[in-house]
CSV table of C-alpha atoms and ligand atoms in Angstrom, one decimal:
chain,number,residue,atom,x,y,z
A,1,UNK,CA,-51.4,-18.6,-23.4
A,2,UNK,CA,-50.4,-21.4,-21.5
A,3,UNK,CA,-50.3,-24.9,-22.4
A,4,UNK,CA,-50.7,-27.3,-19.4
A,5,UNK,CA,-48.0,-29.7,-18.0
A,6,UNK,CA,-48.4,-33.3,-18.2
A,7,UNK,CA,-47.1,-35.0,-15.3
A,8,UNK,CA,-47.4,-39.2,-16.0
A,9,UNK,CA,-46.6,-41.5,-13.5
A,10,UNK,CA,-45.1,-45.1,-14.0
A,11,UNK,CA,-44.8,-47.4,-11.2
A,12,UNK,CA,-45.8,-51.4,-11.0
A,13,UNK,CA,-49.4,-52.2,-9.8
A,14,UNK,CA,-49.6,-51.9,-6.2
A,15,UNK,CA,-47.1,-48.9,-5.5
A,16,UNK,CA,-49.6,-46.5,-4.3
A,17,UNK,CA,-50.4,-44.6,-7.8
A,18,UNK,CA,-54.1,-44.7,-7.2
A,19,UNK,CA,-53.7,-43.1,-3.7
A,20,UNK,CA,-51.6,-40.7,-4.6
A,21,UNK,CA,-54.0,-39.4,-7.3
A,22,UNK,CA,-56.6,-39.9,-4.5
A,23,UNK,CA,-54.5,-37.5,-2.3
A,24,UNK,CA,-54.2,-34.8,-5.0
A,25,UNK,CA,-57.8,-34.8,-6.1
A,26,UNK,CA,-60.3,-32.1,-5.2
A,27,UNK,CA,-58.0,-29.3,-5.4
A,28,UNK,CA,-59.6,-28.5,-8.7
A,29,UNK,CA,-61.9,-25.4,-9.4
A,30,UNK,CA,-65.2,-25.9,-10.9
A,31,UNK,CA,-65.8,-23.7,-13.6
A,32,UNK,CA,-66.7,-26.7,-16.0
A,33,UNK,CA,-69.7,-28.6,-16.1
A,34,UNK,CA,-69.6,-31.7,-15.8
A,35,UNK,CA,-69.5,-33.6,-19.4
A,36,UNK,CA,-72.8,-35.4,-19.2
A,37,UNK,CA,-72.9,-38.9,-19.8
A,38,UNK,CA,-69.2,-39.0,-19.7
A,39,UNK,CA,-67.8,-40.8,-16.4
A,40,UNK,CA,-64.6,-39.1,-15.8
A,41,UNK,CA,-62.0,-41.9,-15.9
A,42,UNK,CA,-59.3,-41.9,-12.6
A,43,UNK,CA,-56.8,-42.3,-15.4
A,44,UNK,CA,-56.1,-38.5,-15.7
A,45,UNK,CA,-56.9,-35.7,-13.4
A,46,UNK,CA,-56.2,-31.7,-13.1
A,47,UNK,CA,-54.0,-30.8,-10.0
A,48,UNK,CA,-53.8,-27.3,-8.9
A,49,UNK,CA,-50.7,-26.5,-6.2
A,50,UNK,CA,-49.5,-23.3,-5.0
A,51,UNK,CA,-49.4,-21.4,-8.5
A,52,UNK,CA,-49.2,-24.3,-10.6
A,53,UNK,CA,-51.8,-26.5,-12.5
A,54,UNK,CA,-51.0,-29.3,-14.6
A,55,UNK,CA,-52.9,-32.7,-15.9
A,56,UNK,CA,-51.4,-36.0,-14.2
A,57,UNK,CA,-51.7,-38.8,-15.7
A,58,UNK,CA,-51.8,-42.6,-14.4
A,59,UNK,CA,-49.9,-44.7,-17.1
A,60,UNK,CA,-50.6,-47.9,-15.6
A,61,UNK,CA,-52.8,-50.4,-17.1
A,62,UNK,CA,-55.0,-53.0,-15.5
A,63,UNK,CA,-53.0,-55.3,-13.1
A,64,UNK,CA,-51.5,-58.1,-15.0
A,65,UNK,CA,-51.0,-61.5,-13.4
A,66,UNK,CA,-47.3,-62.9,-14.5
A,67,UNK,CA,-44.3,-61.2,-14.3
A,68,UNK,CA,-43.3,-61.1,-17.5
A,69,UNK,CA,-46.3,-59.5,-18.1
A,70,UNK,CA,-45.5,-56.7,-15.7
A,71,UNK,CA,-42.4,-55.7,-17.3
A,72,UNK,CA,-44.2,-55.8,-21.1
A,73,UNK,CA,-46.7,-53.6,-19.7
A,74,UNK,CA,-44.1,-51.3,-17.6
A,75,UNK,CA,-42.1,-50.7,-20.7
A,76,UNK,CA,-45.1,-49.7,-22.5
A,77,UNK,CA,-46.3,-47.4,-19.5
A,78,UNK,CA,-43.1,-46.1,-19.6
A,79,UNK,CA,-42.8,-45.4,-23.5
A,80,UNK,CA,-46.0,-43.4,-23.3
A,81,UNK,CA,-44.7,-41.7,-20.5
A,82,UNK,CA,-41.8,-40.3,-22.5
A,83,UNK,CA,-43.7,-39.4,-25.4
A,84,UNK,CA,-46.6,-37.6,-23.8
A,85,UNK,CA,-45.5,-36.0,-20.3
A,86,UNK,CA,-43.4,-33.1,-19.6
A,87,UNK,CA,-42.1,-34.7,-16.1
A,88,UNK,CA,-42.4,-38.6,-15.3
A,89,UNK,CA,-43.1,-39.8,-11.6
A,90,UNK,CA,-41.5,-42.9,-11.0
A,91,UNK,CA,-43.1,-44.8,-8.2
A,92,UNK,CA,-41.1,-47.3,-6.5
A,93,UNK,CA,-42.8,-49.1,-2.9
A,94,UNK,CA,-40.5,-49.0,-0.3
A,95,UNK,CA,-42.2,-52.2,1.8
A,96,UNK,CA,-41.4,-54.1,-1.1
A,97,UNK,CA,-37.7,-52.7,-1.9
A,98,UNK,CA,-35.9,-52.6,-5.5
A,99,UNK,CA,-37.2,-55.0,-8.0
A,100,UNK,CA,-35.3,-56.3,-11.4
A,101,UNK,CA,-38.5,-54.6,-13.1
A,102,UNK,CA,-37.7,-51.3,-11.3
A,103,UNK,CA,-34.1,-50.8,-12.5
A,104,UNK,CA,-35.2,-52.3,-16.1
A,105,UNK,CA,-37.5,-49.5,-16.5
A,106,UNK,CA,-35.3,-46.9,-14.9
A,107,UNK,CA,-32.5,-47.8,-17.7
A,108,UNK,CA,-35.4,-47.0,-20.0
A,109,UNK,CA,-36.7,-43.7,-18.6
A,110,UNK,CA,-32.7,-42.6,-17.7
A,111,UNK,CA,-31.8,-42.7,-21.1
A,112,UNK,CA,-35.1,-40.7,-22.6
A,113,UNK,CA,-33.8,-37.5,-21.6
A,114,UNK,CA,-36.9,-36.7,-19.8
A,115,UNK,CA,-37.1,-35.1,-16.4
A,116,UNK,CA,-37.8,-38.0,-13.9
A,117,UNK,CA,-38.7,-37.6,-10.2
A,118,UNK,CA,-38.0,-40.8,-8.1
A,119,UNK,CA,-40.9,-41.2,-5.4
A,120,UNK,CA,-41.1,-43.7,-3.0
A,121,UNK,CA,-43.9,-44.6,-1.8
A,122,UNK,CA,-45.0,-46.0,2.2
A,123,UNK,CA,-42.9,-44.2,4.2
A,124,UNK,CA,-44.9,-44.1,6.6
A,125,UNK,CA,-42.6,-43.8,9.4
A,126,UNK,CA,-39.5,-42.1,8.1
A,127,UNK,CA,-37.1,-43.0,10.9
A,128,UNK,CA,-37.6,-46.3,10.5
A,129,UNK,CA,-37.6,-46.5,6.8
A,130,UNK,CA,-34.8,-44.2,6.0
A,131,UNK,CA,-31.9,-46.8,5.5
A,132,UNK,CA,-34.6,-48.6,3.0
A,133,UNK,CA,-35.0,-45.5,1.0
A,134,UNK,CA,-31.2,-44.9,0.1
A,135,UNK,CA,-31.3,-48.2,-1.6
A,136,UNK,CA,-33.2,-46.8,-4.2
A,137,UNK,CA,-30.1,-44.2,-5.3
A,138,UNK,CA,-28.9,-47.6,-6.8
A,139,UNK,CA,-31.4,-46.7,-9.8
A,140,UNK,CA,-29.3,-44.0,-10.9
A,141,UNK,CA,-32.2,-41.5,-11.5
A,142,UNK,CA,-31.2,-39.3,-8.6
A,143,UNK,CA,-32.4,-38.4,-4.9
A,144,UNK,CA,-35.5,-40.2,-3.9
A,145,UNK,CA,-38.3,-38.7,-2.7
A,146,UNK,CA,-40.1,-40.4,0.1
A,147,UNK,CA,-43.7,-39.9,0.5
A,148,UNK,CA,-47.0,-41.6,2.0
A,149,UNK,CA,-49.2,-41.5,0.2
A,150,UNK,CA,-51.9,-42.9,2.5
A,151,UNK,CA,-50.7,-40.1,5.1
A,152,UNK,CA,-50.7,-37.6,2.6
A,153,UNK,CA,-46.8,-37.0,3.9
A,154,UNK,CA,-44.1,-35.8,1.8
A,155,UNK,CA,-46.4,-34.9,-1.3
A,156,UNK,CA,-45.0,-30.9,-1.0
A,157,UNK,CA,-41.5,-31.9,-1.4
A,158,UNK,CA,-42.2,-34.2,-4.4
A,159,UNK,CA,-44.6,-32.0,-6.1
A,160,UNK,CA,-42.1,-29.1,-5.6
A,161,UNK,CA,-39.4,-30.9,-7.2
A,162,UNK,CA,-41.8,-32.2,-10.2
A,163,UNK,CA,-42.7,-28.3,-11.0
A,164,UNK,CA,-39.0,-27.0,-10.9
A,165,UNK,CA,-39.0,-28.7,-14.2
A,166,UNK,CA,-41.6,-27.0,-15.6
A,167,UNK,CA,-40.6,-23.5,-17.3
A,168,UNK,CA,-38.4,-24.8,-19.1
A,169,UNK,CA,-40.4,-27.6,-21.2
A,170,UNK,CA,-43.0,-24.9,-21.6
A,171,UNK,CA,-41.1,-22.1,-23.3
A,172,UNK,CA,-39.4,-24.5,-25.5
A,173,UNK,CA,-43.2,-25.3,-27.0
A,174,UNK,CA,-44.2,-21.6,-27.0
A,175,UNK,CA,-41.7,-20.4,-29.5
A,176,UNK,CA,-43.4,-22.4,-31.6
A,177,UNK,CA,-46.1,-20.1,-33.5
A,178,UNK,CA,-47.7,-23.2,-35.8
A,179,UNK,CA,-51.2,-23.8,-34.9
A,180,UNK,CA,-51.5,-27.1,-33.0
A,181,UNK,CA,-53.9,-29.8,-34.1
A,182,UNK,CA,-54.4,-33.0,-32.5
A,183,UNK,CA,-56.1,-35.6,-34.5
A,184,UNK,CA,-58.2,-38.1,-31.6
A,185,UNK,CA,-60.5,-40.8,-32.4
A,186,UNK,CA,-60.9,-44.7,-31.3
A,187,UNK,CA,-58.7,-47.1,-33.4
A,188,UNK,CA,-59.0,-47.8,-37.0
A,189,UNK,CA,-61.2,-44.3,-37.4
A,190,UNK,CA,-58.7,-43.2,-40.1
A,191,UNK,CA,-56.6,-41.0,-37.9
A,192,UNK,CA,-53.3,-41.7,-39.7
A,193,UNK,CA,-54.3,-41.8,-43.0
A,194,UNK,CA,-55.7,-38.4,-42.9
A,195,UNK,CA,-52.6,-37.3,-41.3
A,196,UNK,CA,-50.8,-38.8,-44.6
A,197,UNK,CA,-53.2,-37.2,-46.9
A,198,UNK,CA,-53.4,-33.7,-45.2
A,199,UNK,CA,-49.6,-33.8,-44.9
A,200,UNK,CA,-48.8,-34.8,-48.7
A,201,UNK,CA,-46.5,-32.3,-50.2
A,202,UNK,CA,-46.8,-29.9,-47.5
A,203,UNK,CA,-44.4,-31.3,-45.1
A,204,UNK,CA,-42.1,-29.5,-43.5
A,205,UNK,CA,-38.4,-30.3,-43.2
A,206,UNK,CA,-37.3,-29.3,-39.9
A,207,UNK,CA,-34.0,-29.3,-38.5
A,208,UNK,CA,-33.7,-32.0,-35.9
A,209,UNK,CA,-34.4,-30.7,-32.2
A,210,UNK,CA,-32.7,-32.6,-29.5
A,211,UNK,CA,-33.8,-35.8,-29.2
A,212,UNK,CA,-37.6,-36.0,-27.7
A,213,UNK,CA,-39.3,-39.4,-29.1
A,214,UNK,CA,-42.6,-36.8,-28.8
A,215,UNK,CA,-41.2,-35.1,-32.1
A,216,UNK,CA,-41.7,-38.2,-34.1
A,217,UNK,CA,-45.3,-38.3,-33.5
A,218,UNK,CA,-45.8,-34.6,-34.5
A,219,UNK,CA,-45.8,-33.3,-37.9
A,220,UNK,CA,-45.1,-29.8,-39.1
A,221,UNK,CA,-46.9,-28.7,-42.5
A,222,UNK,CA,-46.8,-25.7,-44.3
A,223,UNK,CA,-50.1,-24.8,-46.1
A,224,UNK,CA,-51.5,-21.6,-47.9
A,225,UNK,CA,-47.8,-20.2,-46.3
A,226,UNK,CA,-49.5,-21.0,-43.0
A,227,UNK,CA,-47.7,-23.6,-40.5
A,228,UNK,CA,-49.7,-26.3,-38.5
A,229,UNK,CA,-48.4,-29.0,-36.5
A,230,UNK,CA,-50.7,-32.2,-36.5
A,231,UNK,CA,-50.6,-34.6,-33.5
A,232,UNK,CA,-51.1,-38.0,-34.0
A,233,UNK,CA,-52.4,-39.9,-31.0
A,234,UNK,CA,-52.0,-43.3,-32.7
A,235,UNK,CA,-49.2,-44.8,-30.5
A,236,UNK,CA,-48.7,-48.6,-29.5
A,237,UNK,CA,-50.1,-50.9,-31.8
A,238,UNK,CA,-49.8,-54.7,-30.3
A,239,UNK,CA,-52.1,-57.0,-31.4
A,240,UNK,CA,-52.6,-59.3,-28.2
A,241,UNK,CA,-53.8,-56.6,-25.7
A,242,UNK,CA,-56.4,-57.0,-23.5
A,243,UNK,CA,-59.1,-54.7,-24.4
A,244,UNK,CA,-59.3,-52.5,-21.1
A,245,UNK,CA,-55.5,-52.0,-21.4
A,246,UNK,CA,-56.0,-50.9,-25.0
A,247,UNK,CA,-58.4,-48.5,-24.1
A,248,UNK,CA,-56.1,-46.9,-20.9
A,249,UNK,CA,-53.9,-46.2,-23.8
A,250,UNK,CA,-55.8,-44.5,-25.8
A,251,UNK,CA,-57.4,-42.5,-23.3
A,252,UNK,CA,-53.7,-41.6,-22.0
A,253,UNK,CA,-52.6,-41.0,-25.6
A,254,UNK,CA,-55.7,-38.7,-26.1
A,255,UNK,CA,-55.3,-36.4,-22.8
A,256,UNK,CA,-51.3,-36.0,-24.0
A,257,UNK,CA,-52.1,-34.9,-27.3
A,258,UNK,CA,-55.1,-32.5,-26.7
A,259,UNK,CA,-53.4,-30.5,-24.0
A,260,UNK,CA,-50.7,-29.6,-26.1
A,261,UNK,CA,-53.0,-29.1,-29.1
A,262,UNK,CA,-55.4,-25.7,-30.0
A,263,UNK,CA,-57.6,-27.7,-32.2
A,264,UNK,CA,-58.9,-31.2,-31.6
A,265,UNK,CA,-60.5,-33.0,-34.8
A,266,UNK,CA,-62.2,-36.1,-33.3
A,267,UNK,CA,-62.2,-38.7,-36.0
A,268,UNK,CA,-65.9,-40.8,-36.4
A,269,UNK,CA,-65.7,-43.9,-38.5
A,270,UNK,CA,-69.2,-43.1,-40.6
A,271,UNK,CA,-69.9,-46.7,-40.7
A,272,UNK,CA,-70.3,-47.1,-37.1
A,273,UNK,CA,-72.1,-43.8,-36.0
A,274,UNK,CA,-71.5,-42.4,-33.2
A,275,UNK,CA,-70.8,-44.8,-30.4
A,276,UNK,CA,-69.7,-44.6,-26.4
A,277,UNK,CA,-65.8,-44.9,-26.8
A,278,UNK,CA,-66.4,-41.9,-28.9
A,279,UNK,CA,-68.2,-39.9,-26.4
A,280,UNK,CA,-65.6,-41.3,-24.0
A,281,UNK,CA,-63.1,-39.4,-26.2
A,282,UNK,CA,-65.2,-36.5,-27.0
A,283,UNK,CA,-65.3,-35.6,-23.5
A,284,UNK,CA,-61.5,-35.1,-23.4
A,285,UNK,CA,-61.5,-32.8,-25.7
A,286,UNK,CA,-64.3,-30.7,-24.3
A,287,UNK,CA,-62.9,-30.8,-20.6
A,288,UNK,CA,-60.0,-29.2,-22.0
A,289,UNK,CA,-61.5,-26.3,-23.4
A,290,UNK,CA,-59.8,-26.9,-26.8
A,291,UNK,CA,-61.7,-25.7,-30.3
A,292,UNK,CA,-63.0,-28.9,-31.6
A,293,UNK,CA,-63.7,-30.3,-35.5
A,294,UNK,CA,-65.8,-33.3,-35.7
A,295,UNK,CA,-64.8,-35.3,-38.5
A,296,UNK,CA,-67.2,-38.0,-39.8
A,297,UNK,CA,-64.4,-40.3,-41.9
A,298,UNK,CA,-64.9,-43.0,-44.8
A,299,UNK,CA,-67.8,-41.2,-45.9
A,300,UNK,CA,-67.3,-42.7,-49.2
A,301,UNK,CA,-68.2,-46.1,-47.8
A,302,UNK,CA,-71.9,-44.7,-46.8
A,303,UNK,CA,-74.9,-45.4,-49.2
A,304,UNK,CA,-76.2,-41.8,-48.9
A,305,UNK,CA,-79.4,-40.6,-49.8
A,306,UNK,CA,-80.1,-36.1,-49.6
A,307,UNK,CA,-80.9,-37.0,-45.5
A,308,UNK,CA,-77.7,-38.9,-44.9
A,309,UNK,CA,-75.7,-35.7,-43.8
A,310,UNK,CA,-78.7,-34.3,-41.6
A,311,UNK,CA,-79.3,-37.6,-40.3
A,312,UNK,CA,-75.8,-38.4,-39.0
A,313,UNK,CA,-75.7,-34.6,-37.8
A,314,UNK,CA,-78.7,-35.0,-35.7
A,315,UNK,CA,-77.0,-38.2,-34.3
A,316,UNK,CA,-74.1,-36.3,-33.3
A,317,UNK,CA,-75.8,-33.6,-31.8
A,318,UNK,CA,-78.2,-35.8,-29.4
A,319,UNK,CA,-74.7,-38.2,-28.5
A,320,UNK,CA,-72.4,-35.3,-28.2
A,321,UNK,CA,-74.7,-32.7,-26.8
A,322,UNK,CA,-72.4,-31.0,-24.2
A,323,UNK,CA,-70.2,-30.2,-27.6
A,324,UNK,CA,-72.8,-28.3,-29.6
A,325,UNK,CA,-70.2,-25.7,-30.7
A,326,UNK,CA,-68.6,-28.5,-32.6
A,327,UNK,CA,-68.0,-28.0,-36.4
A,328,UNK,CA,-68.7,-31.3,-38.3
A,329,UNK,CA,-67.6,-32.4,-41.5
A,330,UNK,CA,-68.0,-35.5,-43.8
A,331,UNK,CA,-64.3,-36.3,-45.1
A,332,UNK,CA,-62.8,-39.2,-47.0
A,333,UNK,CA,-59.5,-40.0,-46.3
A,334,UNK,CA,-59.6,-42.8,-49.1
A,335,UNK,CA,-61.0,-40.0,-51.9
A,336,UNK,CA,-60.2,-37.2,-50.1
A,337,UNK,CA,-63.1,-35.6,-50.0
A,338,UNK,CA,-63.3,-32.3,-48.4
A,339,UNK,CA,-60.3,-32.7,-46.9
A,340,UNK,CA,-58.6,-29.5,-48.1
A,341,UNK,CA,-61.4,-27.7,-46.6
A,342,UNK,CA,-60.2,-29.2,-42.9
A,343,UNK,CA,-57.9,-26.4,-43.2
A,344,UNK,CA,-59.9,-23.8,-43.6
A,345,UNK,CA,-62.0,-25.2,-40.8
A,346,UNK,CA,-59.3,-25.3,-38.3
A,347,UNK,CA,-58.0,-21.6,-39.2
A,348,UNK,CA,-61.8,-20.6,-38.4
A,349,UNK,CA,-62.3,-22.4,-35.4
A,350,UNK,CA,-58.5,-21.6,-34.0
A,351,UNK,CA,-59.6,-18.0,-34.5
A,352,UNK,CA,-62.7,-18.0,-32.7
A,353,UNK,CA,-60.7,-20.0,-30.1
A,354,UNK,CA,-58.9,-16.9,-29.8
A,355,UNK,CA,-61.2,-14.0,-29.9
A,356,UNK,CA,-62.0,-11.3,-27.8
A,357,UNK,CA,-64.7,-9.2,-27.7
A,358,UNK,CA,-64.9,-5.8,-26.2
A,359,UNK,CA,-66.2,-5.1,-22.9
A,360,UNK,CA,-68.8,-2.5,-24.1
A,361,UNK,CA,-70.3,-4.8,-26.7
A,362,UNK,CA,-70.7,-7.4,-24.4
A,363,UNK,CA,-72.4,-5.6,-21.7
A,364,UNK,CA,-74.9,-4.7,-24.8
A,365,UNK,CA,-75.5,-7.8,-25.6
A,366,UNK,CA,-76.3,-8.6,-22.0
A,367,UNK,CA,-78.6,-5.6,-21.2
A,368,UNK,CA,-80.7,-6.6,-24.2
A,369,UNK,CA,-80.6,-10.2,-23.4
A,370,UNK,CA,-82.0,-9.3,-20.1
A,371,UNK,CA,-84.8,-7.5,-21.3
A,372,UNK,CA,-85.6,-10.3,-23.7
A,373,UNK,CA,-85.9,-12.5,-20.7
A,374,UNK,CA,-86.4,-12.3,-17.6
A,375,UNK,CA,-83.7,-13.5,-15.1
A,376,UNK,CA,-84.8,-16.5,-12.4
A,377,UNK,CA,-85.8,-15.2,-9.1
A,378,UNK,CA,-86.2,-17.6,-5.5
A,379,UNK,CA,-88.4,-16.2,-2.6
A,380,UNK,CA,-88.9,-12.5,-4.3
A,381,UNK,CA,-85.4,-12.2,-5.0
A,382,UNK,CA,-84.7,-11.6,-8.4
A,383,UNK,CA,-81.6,-12.6,-10.2
A,384,UNK,CA,-79.4,-8.9,-11.1
A,385,UNK,CA,-76.5,-9.1,-13.8
A,386,UNK,CA,-74.4,-6.2,-13.2
A,387,UNK,CA,-71.4,-6.7,-15.8
A,388,UNK,CA,-70.0,-8.7,-18.1
A,389,UNK,CA,-66.2,-9.1,-19.2
A,390,UNK,CA,-63.8,-11.5,-21.2
A,391,UNK,CA,-61.2,-12.4,-19.0
A,392,UNK,CA,-59.1,-14.8,-21.0
A,393,UNK,CA,-58.8,-16.7,-24.8
A,394,UNK,CA,-58.5,-20.0,-25.6
A,395,UNK,CA,-61.0,-21.0,-24.7
A,396,UNK,CA,-62.9,-17.6,-24.4
A,397,UNK,CA,-63.6,-17.4,-20.9
A,398,UNK,CA,-65.9,-14.6,-19.7
A,399,UNK,CA,-66.8,-12.9,-15.9
A,400,UNK,CA,-70.1,-12.6,-14.7
A,401,UNK,CA,-70.8,-9.9,-11.7
A,402,UNK,CA,-74.2,-11.0,-10.5
A,403,UNK,CA,-76.2,-10.2,-6.7
A,404,UNK,CA,-76.4,-13.6,-5.8
A,405,UNK,CA,-74.5,-16.3,-7.6
A,406,UNK,CA,-77.3,-19.1,-6.4
A,407,UNK,CA,-79.9,-17.5,-8.4
A,408,UNK,CA,-77.6,-17.8,-11.9
A,409,UNK,CA,-79.1,-21.3,-12.6
A,410,UNK,CA,-77.3,-23.3,-15.5
A,411,UNK,CA,-80.2,-22.7,-17.9
A,412,UNK,CA,-80.0,-18.8,-17.9
A,413,UNK,CA,-76.2,-18.7,-18.3
A,414,UNK,CA,-76.5,-21.2,-21.3
A,415,UNK,CA,-79.1,-18.5,-22.3
A,416,UNK,CA,-76.8,-15.8,-21.9
A,417,UNK,CA,-73.9,-17.9,-23.9
A,418,UNK,CA,-77.0,-18.9,-26.7
A,419,UNK,CA,-76.8,-14.7,-27.0
A,420,UNK,CA,-73.3,-14.3,-27.1
A,421,UNK,CA,-72.8,-17.1,-30.0
A,422,UNK,CA,-75.9,-15.5,-32.1
A,423,UNK,CA,-74.1,-12.1,-31.9
A,424,UNK,CA,-70.1,-13.3,-32.5
A,425,UNK,CA,-70.7,-16.9,-34.2
A,426,UNK,CA,-67.7,-18.4,-31.7
A,427,UNK,CA,-68.3,-21.5,-34.1
A,428,UNK,CA,-65.9,-24.3,-33.0
A,429,UNK,CA,-64.7,-23.4,-29.6
A,430,UNK,CA,-66.3,-23.4,-26.1
A,431,UNK,CA,-67.2,-21.0,-24.0
A,432,UNK,CA,-66.6,-20.6,-20.7
A,433,UNK,CA,-68.2,-18.4,-17.7
A,434,UNK,CA,-67.4,-17.8,-14.1
A,435,UNK,CA,-70.2,-16.2,-12.2
A,436,UNK,CA,-69.1,-13.7,-9.5
A,437,UNK,CA,-71.0,-11.7,-6.7
A,438,UNK,CA,-70.7,-8.1,-6.5
A,439,UNK,CA,-72.2,-7.0,-3.0
B,501,GDP,P1,-51.5,-48.7,-7.4
B,501,GDP,O1,-52.0,-50.1,-8.2
B,501,GDP,O2,-50.4,-48.6,-7.7
B,501,GDP,O3,-52.9,-47.7,-7.9
B,501,GDP,O4,-51.6,-48.8,-6.0
B,501,GDP,P2,-52.7,-48.5,-4.6
B,501,GDP,O5,-52.9,-47.1,-4.8
B,501,GDP,O6,-54.1,-49.0,-5.6
B,501,GDP,O7,-52.3,-49.1,-3.8
B,501,GDP,C1,-51.9,-50.2,-3.4
B,501,GDP,C2,-52.0,-50.6,-2.1
B,501,GDP,O8,-50.9,-50.2,-1.3
B,501,GDP,C3,-53.1,-50.4,-1.2
B,501,GDP,O9,-53.6,-51.5,-0.3
B,501,GDP,C4,-52.8,-48.9,-0.3
B,501,GDP,O10,-54.0,-49.0,0.4
B,501,GDP,C5,-51.7,-49.3,-0.1
B,501,GDP,N1,-50.8,-48.1,0.2
B,501,GDP,C6,-51.2,-46.8,-0.9
B,501,GDP,N2,-49.9,-45.9,-0.3
B,501,GDP,C7,-49.6,-46.4,0.8
B,501,GDP,C8,-49.0,-45.7,2.0
B,501,GDP,O11,-48.1,-45.1,1.7
B,501,GDP,N3,-48.4,-46.5,3.0
B,501,GDP,C9,-49.1,-47.6,3.0
B,501,GDP,N4,-48.8,-48.4,4.2
B,501,GDP,N5,-49.9,-48.3,2.4
B,501,GDP,C10,-50.2,-47.7,1.2
B,502,GDP,P1,-56.5,-44.9,-37.5
B,502,GDP,O1,-56.0,-46.3,-36.2
B,502,GDP,O2,-57.4,-44.5,-36.7
B,502,GDP,O3,-55.1,-44.4,-37.7
B,502,GDP,O4,-56.6,-45.5,-38.5
B,502,GDP,P2,-56.4,-45.9,-40.0
B,502,GDP,O5,-55.7,-44.7,-40.9
B,502,GDP,O6,-55.0,-46.5,-40.0
B,502,GDP,O7,-56.9,-46.6,-40.8
B,502,GDP,C1,-57.9,-47.6,-40.6
B,502,GDP,C2,-58.3,-48.6,-41.9
B,502,GDP,O8,-59.0,-47.7,-42.3
B,502,GDP,C3,-57.3,-48.6,-43.0
B,502,GDP,O9,-57.3,-49.5,-43.5
B,502,GDP,C4,-57.8,-47.5,-44.1
B,502,GDP,O10,-57.0,-47.8,-45.2
B,502,GDP,C5,-59.0,-47.2,-43.8
B,502,GDP,N1,-59.4,-46.3,-44.0
B,502,GDP,C6,-59.1,-44.9,-43.5
B,502,GDP,N2,-59.7,-43.7,-43.8
B,502,GDP,C7,-60.5,-44.5,-44.8
B,502,GDP,C8,-61.7,-43.6,-46.0
B,502,GDP,O11,-62.2,-42.6,-45.7
B,502,GDP,N3,-62.5,-44.6,-46.5
B,502,GDP,C9,-62.0,-45.9,-46.4
B,502,GDP,N4,-63.0,-46.5,-47.5
B,502,GDP,N5,-61.3,-46.1,-45.8
B,502,GDP,C10,-60.5,-45.9,-45.1
């Protein structure tokens, strides 16, 4: 199983982070339907390059208007990158030259011990600018990689350097066989309270692993003889932050946590109902293809009658219709109500996430499904489904071979999905389908 590597870009406003994002966009293979109702922020994006794929995140918040704030914000960015990324691209601007805040942030990044790749942007003409590029050696974080994001120059060399740092960091994590659970949700829904309650006496004491800050937000637990690791997304809590900036950091944190997890627990505040912000966070979990549990917390604060659960569930299913595979549980971190049930649910959804179904049985189900509901046709040509096989797990991914891809409407794929779910459950996990033509 592979966890996607995370690459974070840190840099002052206007150095060209967005431009680099755009230059790297569009290479993604579209197997996931766009998440309805959730606009994908430019804050994070999947990048495929040669044989590598990774998630690129822009840790830069909104544009501050004074020098002091720029430095404070860059420190926050750098800290988030240190906590969440496998590799950090530190971007500077050759036209502005070396600034004081660049040096301070470089110090901070260097001390973290994370792999840092120094990217000097706006080198539109290397012959002219090369002397200016050398200046950045003074940052003490290694060789500067000159690029022109606008002209898409130098990006190959930059990415080659970035991916050269991958293999080491990902094998480190694969040695750990615990189930990884990201607790996600907007601020104040009770994420930390849930983690603290769940951990209780079960915290595993582990010997210090060589010092990344990341370990501080990961809590290993042993429960009923099984190992779990809870990944917290709480992070920076500073009062005087602007709303947009907080939201930006929340998204960065969530992407980072979810990518490293097997299961995402989306925590919703029962008092608020399902909000737009919840939907945005849910969208991140959905797109990552992880198993999902929706935990409605603070259930103790709701005046309940025997319709409450049903109505709340309906509300979730409507607002988060794109993830109707998610399991739902109503809990209270305050009273402890149903909290231990979460462990069973985590086991169940993570098993489903890794479930493999034999090709023979899959084809029986598809053949029956086709008999019960005729496939769509267009201008006299009928869709033929030849063969189905499961290509991978986490999430379970199926390949269906057909005569003509254009005839395979989304609704018919959904129908096949429902038949498979009826037979095997697959509760709590998304399923993915790849449609291939076979002549
Ligand atoms: P961000 O604030 O770091 O995301 O920076 P942007 O990507 O928005 O870029 C800021 C400005 O720099 C824009 O006007 C870009 O067109 C310009 N810019 C970005 N990359 C390059 C480059 O490679 N060369 C030049 N000359 N300008 C660039
Ligand atoms: P986070 O920001 O999502 O980590 O939220 P916290 O765990 O810090 O909780 C925010 C506030 O909600 C705190 O004051 C908690 O005591 C309170 N809280 C958390 N869970 C519950 C719950 O189940 N019931 C009640 N009544 N309060 C809760």
